[in-house]
Tab-separated table of C-alpha atoms in Angstrom:
chain	number	residue	atom	x	y	z
C	292	MET	CA	71.547	93.301	91.427
C	293	ALA	CA	73.400	91.472	88.629
C	294	SER	CA	72.221	93.935	85.996
C	295	LEU	CA	73.230	96.910	88.137
C	296	LEU	CA	76.748	95.589	88.592
C	297	ALA	CA	77.040	94.578	84.947
C	298	ARG	CA	76.118	98.100	83.902
C	299	ALA	CA	78.654	99.512	86.356
C	300	PHE	CA	81.404	97.331	84.922
C	301	ARG	CA	80.565	98.395	81.366
C	302	THR	CA	80.780	102.006	82.465
C	303	ILE	CA	84.047	101.684	84.298
C	304	GLY	CA	85.519	99.831	81.354
C	305	LYS	CA	85.426	103.082	79.418
C	306	PHE	CA	87.842	104.725	81.792
C	307	SER	CA	91.564	104.424	81.223
C	308	LEU	CA	92.075	104.501	85.000
C	309	ALA	CA	90.495	101.102	85.491
C	310	THR	CA	93.698	99.084	85.364
C	311	SER	CA	95.704	101.426	87.565
C	312	ILE	CA	92.863	101.706	90.046
C	313	GLY	CA	92.504	97.954	90.240
C	314	MET	CA	96.207	97.507	90.918
C	315	GLY	CA	96.250	100.323	93.432
C	316	LEU	CA	93.552	98.671	95.496
C	317	ILE	CA	95.629	95.552	96.080
C	318	ALA	CA	97.526	97.247	98.879
C	319	GLY	CA	95.722	95.068	101.432
C	320	ASP	CA	96.299	95.962	105.062
C	321	ALA	CA	96.228	99.577	106.242
C	322	LEU	CA	99.533	100.707	104.790
C	323	ALA	CA	98.865	104.349	104.011
C	324	GLN	CA	102.048	106.091	105.093
C	325	GLN	CA	101.837	109.650	106.306
C	326	ALA	CA	104.361	112.352	106.994
C	327	THR	CA	106.071	112.247	110.360
C	328	PRO	CA	103.689	113.974	112.770
C	329	SER	CA	104.705	117.201	114.409
C	330	PRO	CA	105.794	117.042	118.060
C	331	GLY	CA	102.754	117.665	120.218
C	332	SER	CA	100.254	116.482	117.614
C	333	ALA	CA	97.692	113.921	118.704
C	334	LYS	CA	99.352	111.258	116.547
C	335	ALA	CA	102.750	111.899	118.080
C	336	VAL	CA	101.468	112.040	121.656
C	337	PHE	CA	99.231	108.969	121.580
C	338	GLY	CA	101.721	107.030	119.466
C	339	ALA	CA	104.407	107.508	122.112
C	340	VAL	CA	102.358	106.011	124.973
C	341	THR	CA	103.316	102.393	125.601
C	342	LEU	CA	100.923	101.343	128.384
C	343	PRO	CA	97.194	101.777	128.996
C	344	THR	CA	95.567	103.477	131.954
C	345	GLN	CA	94.487	101.744	135.091
C	346	GLY	CA	90.801	101.403	135.849
C	347	ALA	CA	87.569	100.524	134.088
C	348	PRO	CA	87.355	100.527	130.292
C	349	GLN	CA	85.944	103.645	128.671
C	350	SER	CA	85.591	104.500	124.994
C	351	ILE	CA	85.619	108.272	124.561
C	352	GLY	CA	84.442	109.947	121.383
C	353	PHE	CA	83.927	108.544	117.898
C	354	TYR	CA	85.729	105.694	116.181
C	355	ALA	CA	87.820	108.201	114.194
C	356	LYS	CA	88.091	110.935	116.834
C	357	GLY	CA	88.583	109.771	120.378
C	358	CYS	CA	90.638	107.796	122.862
C	359	LEU	CA	90.493	104.792	125.162
C	360	ALA	CA	90.879	104.257	128.898
C	361	GLY	CA	91.271	100.949	130.728
C	362	ALA	CA	92.319	98.971	127.652
C	363	VAL	CA	93.357	95.325	127.765
C	364	ALA	CA	95.550	93.552	125.239
C	365	LEU	CA	94.895	90.544	123.100
C	366	PRO	CA	97.540	88.008	124.165
C	367	ALA	CA	100.093	87.441	121.461
C	368	ASP	CA	99.133	83.768	121.200
C	369	GLY	CA	96.081	81.651	121.850
C	370	PRO	CA	94.926	78.178	120.816
C	371	THR	CA	93.144	79.631	117.779
C	372	TRP	CA	94.760	83.020	117.167
C	373	GLN	CA	98.095	84.776	116.765
C	374	ALA	CA	98.604	88.534	116.925
C	375	MET	CA	100.538	90.085	114.056
C	376	ARG	CA	102.974	93.015	113.711
C	377	LEU	CA	103.693	92.990	117.438
C	378	SER	CA	106.146	95.885	117.169
C	379	ARG	CA	103.280	98.260	116.443
C	380	ASN	CA	101.874	97.823	119.988
C	381	ARG	CA	98.337	98.077	118.605
C	382	ARG	CA	96.656	95.018	120.117
C	383	TRP	CA	94.774	96.957	122.798
C	384	GLY	CA	91.009	97.283	123.050
C	385	ARG	CA	87.983	97.108	125.252
C	386	PRO	CA	87.513	93.743	126.994
C	387	GLU	CA	84.329	93.245	124.955
C	388	LEU	CA	86.282	93.403	121.706
C	389	ILE	CA	89.162	91.233	122.910
C	390	GLY	CA	86.680	88.639	124.164
C	391	LEU	CA	84.822	88.671	120.862
C	392	LEU	CA	88.022	88.081	118.879
C	393	GLU	CA	88.835	85.086	121.057
C	394	ARG	CA	85.291	83.763	120.683
C	395	LEU	CA	85.327	84.235	116.908
C	396	SER	CA	88.627	82.382	116.672
C	397	ARG	CA	87.219	79.423	118.623
C	398	ASP	CA	83.877	79.317	116.818
C	399	ALA	CA	85.432	79.574	113.363
C	400	ALA	CA	87.929	76.830	114.143
C	401	LYS	CA	85.223	74.548	115.480
C	402	ASN	CA	82.470	75.205	112.952
C	403	ASP	CA	83.805	76.865	109.823
C	404	GLY	CA	86.992	75.089	108.837
C	405	TRP	CA	89.150	78.096	109.705
C	406	PRO	CA	92.253	76.998	111.643
C	407	GLY	CA	92.719	80.246	113.529
C	408	LEU	CA	92.812	84.031	113.256
C	409	LEU	CA	95.742	86.257	112.420
C	410	VAL	CA	94.787	89.474	114.189
C	411	GLY	CA	96.173	92.797	112.991
C	412	ASP	CA	95.722	96.285	114.395
C	413	ILE	CA	93.192	96.915	117.154
C	414	SER	CA	94.051	100.157	119.010
C	415	GLN	CA	96.998	101.823	120.718
C	416	PRO	CA	97.312	101.505	124.516
C	417	ARG	CA	95.233	104.665	125.018
C	418	GLY	CA	93.603	104.727	121.613
C	419	GLY	CA	93.772	108.005	119.769
C	420	PRO	CA	95.053	108.735	116.249
C	421	MET	CA	97.779	106.514	114.846
C	422	ILE	CA	100.881	107.796	113.100
C	423	ASN	CA	100.017	105.734	110.028
C	424	GLY	CA	97.558	103.261	108.656
C	425	HIS	CA	94.125	104.174	110.003
C	426	ALA	CA	91.688	106.968	110.494
C	427	SER	CA	89.617	104.945	112.958
C	428	HIS	CA	90.703	102.313	115.539
C	429	GLN	CA	90.804	105.111	118.142
C	430	ILE	CA	88.396	103.925	120.867
C	431	GLY	CA	89.087	100.210	121.239
C	432	LEU	CA	86.109	98.950	119.236
C	433	ASP	CA	87.747	98.274	115.838
C	434	ALA	CA	89.940	95.304	114.898
C	435	ASP	CA	91.520	94.011	111.696
C	436	VAL	CA	91.537	90.276	110.990
C	437	TRP	CA	93.670	88.929	108.176
C	438	LEU	CA	92.096	86.864	105.409
C	439	THR	CA	95.125	84.569	105.676
C	440	PRO	CA	94.431	81.517	107.874
C	441	MET	CA	96.667	80.974	110.878
C	442	PRO	CA	99.474	78.462	110.294
C	443	ARG	CA	99.517	75.318	112.382
C	444	ARG	CA	102.705	76.345	114.135
C	445	LYS	CA	103.516	79.312	116.340
C	446	MET	CA	105.240	81.986	114.288
C	447	THR	CA	108.232	83.891	115.562
C	448	ALA	CA	108.044	87.623	116.164
C	449	GLU	CA	110.205	88.138	113.085
C	450	GLU	CA	107.849	86.094	110.917
C	451	ARG	CA	104.862	88.098	112.157
C	452	GLU	CA	106.585	91.301	111.068
C	453	ALA	CA	107.526	90.005	107.620
C	454	LEU	CA	104.628	87.771	106.554
C	455	PRO	CA	103.169	89.353	103.402
C	456	PHE	CA	99.489	90.087	102.989
C	457	THR	CA	97.452	87.984	100.580
C	458	THR	CA	94.963	89.931	98.508
C	459	MET	CA	91.700	88.310	97.494
C	460	LEU	CA	91.673	90.361	94.265
C	461	ALA	CA	92.710	89.274	90.800
C	462	LYS	CA	95.679	91.352	89.681
C	463	ASP	CA	94.576	91.784	86.065
C	464	LYS	CA	90.920	92.686	86.589
C	465	PHE	CA	89.103	95.601	88.173
C	466	LEU	CA	87.636	94.737	91.586
C	467	THR	CA	87.302	91.035	90.862
C	468	ILE	CA	87.847	88.173	93.295
C	469	ASN	CA	90.667	85.752	92.571
C	470	ASP	CA	88.887	82.401	92.800
C	471	LYS	CA	92.243	80.642	93.154
C	472	VAL	CA	92.650	82.338	96.550
C	473	TRP	CA	89.083	82.847	97.782
C	474	THR	CA	87.468	79.812	99.455
C	475	PRO	CA	84.081	78.950	100.976
C	476	ALA	CA	85.821	79.066	104.368
C	477	HIS	CA	86.479	82.796	103.869
C	478	ALA	CA	82.748	83.316	103.367
C	479	ARG	CA	81.872	81.276	106.439
C	480	LEU	CA	84.369	83.228	108.547
C	481	LEU	CA	82.870	86.563	107.511
C	482	MET	CA	79.321	85.471	108.206
C	483	ARG	CA	80.360	84.001	111.540
C	484	ALA	CA	81.829	87.361	112.526
C	485	ALA	CA	78.675	89.146	111.368
C	486	SER	CA	76.454	86.831	113.407
C	487	TYR	CA	77.388	88.299	116.800
C	488	PRO	CA	74.877	90.915	117.996
C	489	GLU	CA	77.569	93.261	119.330
C	490	VAL	CA	79.177	93.481	115.879
C	491	GLU	CA	77.685	96.451	114.065
C	492	ARG	CA	79.728	96.512	110.859
C	493	ILE	CA	82.350	94.500	109.017
C	494	PHE	CA	84.260	96.365	106.308
C	495	VAL	CA	85.351	94.398	103.260
C	496	ASN	CA	86.530	95.264	99.779
C	497	PRO	CA	83.606	95.910	97.396
C	498	ALA	CA	84.658	92.865	95.370
C	499	ILE	CA	84.303	90.686	98.476
C	500	LYS	CA	80.869	92.129	99.209
C	501	LYS	CA	79.834	91.430	95.603
C	502	LYS	CA	81.130	87.872	95.864
C	503	MET	CA	79.147	87.325	99.052
C	504	CYS	CA	75.989	88.770	97.493
C	505	GLU	CA	76.304	86.424	94.532
C	506	SER	CA	77.370	83.240	96.284
C	507	TRP	CA	76.160	83.133	99.891
C	508	THR	CA	73.277	80.662	100.111
C	509	GLY	CA	72.887	80.490	103.876
C	510	ASP	CA	71.031	82.818	106.212
C	511	ARG	CA	71.379	86.327	104.735
C	512	SER	CA	69.953	88.235	107.707
C	513	ASN	CA	73.411	89.506	108.694
C	514	LEU	CA	74.759	90.037	105.185
C	515	GLY	CA	73.919	93.730	105.427
C	516	LYS	CA	76.587	94.110	108.121
C	517	LEU	CA	79.242	93.533	105.454
C	518	ARG	CA	79.957	97.062	104.237
C	519	PRO	CA	81.976	97.732	101.071
C	520	GLU	CA	85.031	99.943	101.286
C	521	TYR	CA	88.121	100.173	99.127
C	522	GLY	CA	91.161	98.426	100.480
C	523	HIS	CA	90.182	95.628	102.871
C	524	ASP	CA	91.117	93.019	100.264
C	525	SER	CA	93.588	91.134	102.483
C	526	HIS	CA	91.840	91.726	105.817
C	527	PHE	CA	88.407	92.532	107.162
C	528	HIS	CA	87.636	95.175	109.750
C	529	ILE	CA	85.305	94.356	112.636
C	530	ARG	CA	83.535	97.220	114.384
C	531	LEU	CA	81.569	96.825	117.615
C	532	ARG	CA	78.722	99.099	118.594
C	533	CYS	CA	79.211	101.262	121.677
C	534	PRO	CA	78.671	98.969	124.677
C	535	ALA	CA	75.698	99.620	126.930
C	536	GLY	CA	76.451	102.262	129.527
C	537	SER	CA	79.268	103.876	127.538
C	538	ALA	CA	78.147	107.437	128.041
C	539	GLY	CA	81.194	108.978	126.382
C	540	CYS	CA	81.122	106.739	123.297
C	541	THR	CA	79.660	108.255	120.118
C	542	GLY	CA	78.063	105.570	117.990
C	543	GLN	CA	77.466	105.372	114.277
C	544	ALA	CA	74.115	105.364	112.509
C	545	PRO	CA	72.621	101.857	112.289
C	546	VAL	CA	73.178	99.865	109.124
C	547	ALA	CA	70.286	100.208	106.684
C	548	ALA	CA	67.834	97.323	106.463
C	549	GLY	CA	68.436	94.700	103.821
C	550	ASP	CA	71.412	92.714	102.585
C	551	GLY	CA	73.175	95.637	100.892
C	552	CYS	CA	73.235	93.858	97.522
C	553	ASP	CA	71.624	96.728	95.644
C	554	LYS	CA	72.473	99.999	93.912
C	555	SER	CA	74.438	101.110	96.959
C	556	LEU	CA	76.921	98.329	96.144
C	557	ALA	CA	76.938	99.078	92.409
C	558	TRP	CA	78.077	102.647	93.227
C	559	TRP	CA	81.504	101.336	94.242
C	560	PHE	CA	82.078	99.817	90.805
C	561	GLY	CA	81.159	102.916	88.835
C	562	PRO	CA	83.112	106.030	87.906
C	563	GLN	CA	81.714	108.332	90.588
C	564	PRO	CA	84.195	107.477	93.365
C	565	TRP	CA	87.050	108.314	91.004
C	566	ALA	CA	85.555	111.337	89.277
C	567	LYS	CA	87.927	114.261	88.881
C	568	PRO	CA	86.926	117.536	90.554
C	569	LYS	CA	84.970	119.915	88.368
C	570	PRO	CA	86.733	123.121	87.278
C	571	SER	CA	84.253	125.049	89.394
C	572	ASP	CA	85.086	123.082	92.521
C	573	LYS	CA	87.313	124.683	95.102
C	574	PRO	CA	90.694	122.980	95.375
C	575	PRO	CA	90.861	120.716	98.420
C	576	GLN	CA	92.608	122.218	101.393
C	577	LYS	CA	95.436	120.373	103.050
C	578	PRO	CA	94.009	118.946	106.273
C	579	ARG	CA	95.317	120.462	109.457
C	580	GLU	CA	97.110	118.168	111.864
C	581	VAL	CA	94.876	116.919	114.647
C	582	MET	CA	96.009	118.110	118.069
C	583	VAL	CA	95.065	116.642	121.423
C	584	ALA	CA	92.881	119.701	122.006
C	585	ASP	CA	90.802	118.688	118.961
C	586	LEU	CA	89.782	115.426	120.628
C	587	PRO	CA	87.142	115.141	123.370
C	588	LYS	CA	88.302	116.966	126.504
C	589	ALA	CA	88.369	113.743	128.514
C	590	CYS	CA	91.230	112.497	126.309
C	591	GLN	CA	93.620	114.898	128.023
C	592	ALA	CA	92.807	113.200	131.320
C	593	VAL	CA	93.341	109.791	129.697
C	594	LEU	CA	96.843	110.840	128.679
C	595	ALA	CA	97.612	112.056	132.221
C	596	ALA	CA	96.199	108.999	134.009
C	597	PRO	CA	98.479	106.437	135.743
C	598	SER	CA	99.579	103.442	133.682
C	599	ILE	CA	99.244	99.783	134.484
C	600	ALA	CA	102.469	98.381	135.900
C	601	SER	CA	103.520	96.114	133.020
C	602	THR	CA	102.388	94.106	130.021
C	603	ARG	CA	104.288	91.076	131.298
C	604	PRO	CA	101.201	89.107	132.443
C	605	ILE	CA	99.720	89.507	128.979
C	606	ALA	CA	102.896	88.455	127.206
C	607	SER	CA	103.229	85.335	129.355
C	608	GLY	CA	99.607	84.332	128.954
C	609	ALA	CA	98.286	84.973	132.462
C	610	LYS	CA	94.639	85.936	132.810
C	611	THR	CA	94.115	89.656	132.934
C	612	ALA	CA	91.142	92.010	133.107
C	613	GLY	CA	88.636	89.307	132.302
C	614	VAL	CA	90.359	88.295	129.073
C	615	SER	CA	91.063	84.587	128.821
C	616	ALA	CA	94.627	84.031	127.633
C	617	GLU	CA	95.087	80.280	127.514
C	618	THR	CA	98.611	80.510	126.132
C	619	ASP	CA	101.629	82.413	125.837
C	620	ALA	CA	84.539	114.846	107.310
C	621	LEU	CA	82.162	111.836	106.843
C	622	PRO	CA	82.650	109.323	109.543
C	623	VAL	CA	85.143	106.896	108.094
C	624	SER	CA	84.974	103.207	108.687
C	625	GLY	CA	88.596	102.307	108.793
C	626	ASP	CA	91.406	103.151	106.428
C	627	THR	CA	90.997	106.421	104.556
C	628	PRO	CA	89.544	105.603	101.094
C	629	PRO	CA	89.897	107.702	97.939
C	630	GLY	CA	87.137	109.950	96.705
C	631	GLN	CA	84.002	110.860	98.554
C	632	ILE	CA	82.723	107.792	100.310
C	633	PRO	CA	79.093	107.569	101.421
C	634	GLN	CA	78.167	106.902	105.043
C	635	GLN	CA	78.716	103.244	105.759
């Protein structure tokens, strides 16, 4: 593994793009801004819905092409978590995912020296494509968790909007962890998240995956769940498998056996992801806007379904929908990466 990565770094060092690429990957959270969607597009329609449907939870379609019925929200505050960027209204998901985030926050605080989770985007009230930031997060089974530990005090809504992201990458080196920021507690948190059977994948920056491959000395049986993907340097992305009985949910291929510390990881550090198109290649076509009709047919019914009455019980910390609120092209994994990314 070490020789493969060393060879990849020697190769990439020959490319003048290395510095600019390295700096460009320090964007952190899903910040890719897109043009304002056209009225009637799936992004515009789902982005305008403020409340979820009534009824049982249902994930419809694929992580990057679908919608969500019967969503519940992660309460803004818990003993060991705080939800971030509340104005986005993206803290909705299936009860299984919301429950797992709460469990992870408790377990990590108790066992791993992590004071609490800062939770970023989950899904919109009825899932579907987002106006900006993500290609996935559409069916209530994806969630972003910041790599910044929760402060000891409750942050204001204004602070949650403005708190900057902290990258784990060194600013002057290509895809290299900043050891002044990275701690053993980060590693324990990631492996704790990977330990739950319902978690199928966790997306991290390739540099974080490399660091884990080189330094993790504990049980490595779940290390293969950590999947490298550009970005994801200030947060990690948890993805749950389709729950049992979810007939309308389209799952992803299982993660390959092994710890993933092999040539598949070295690929991310080489020139191939950044290779310029060959002269013989056809120029890429501008992608067409996704319309509601492009999503599974059941998503039209999700949009037309009655809403829950209010989010007030969630905001005030009352129990709701089984969630314990003690207090107030290729299938893509999360954010759209550059180049042609292999199936993860």
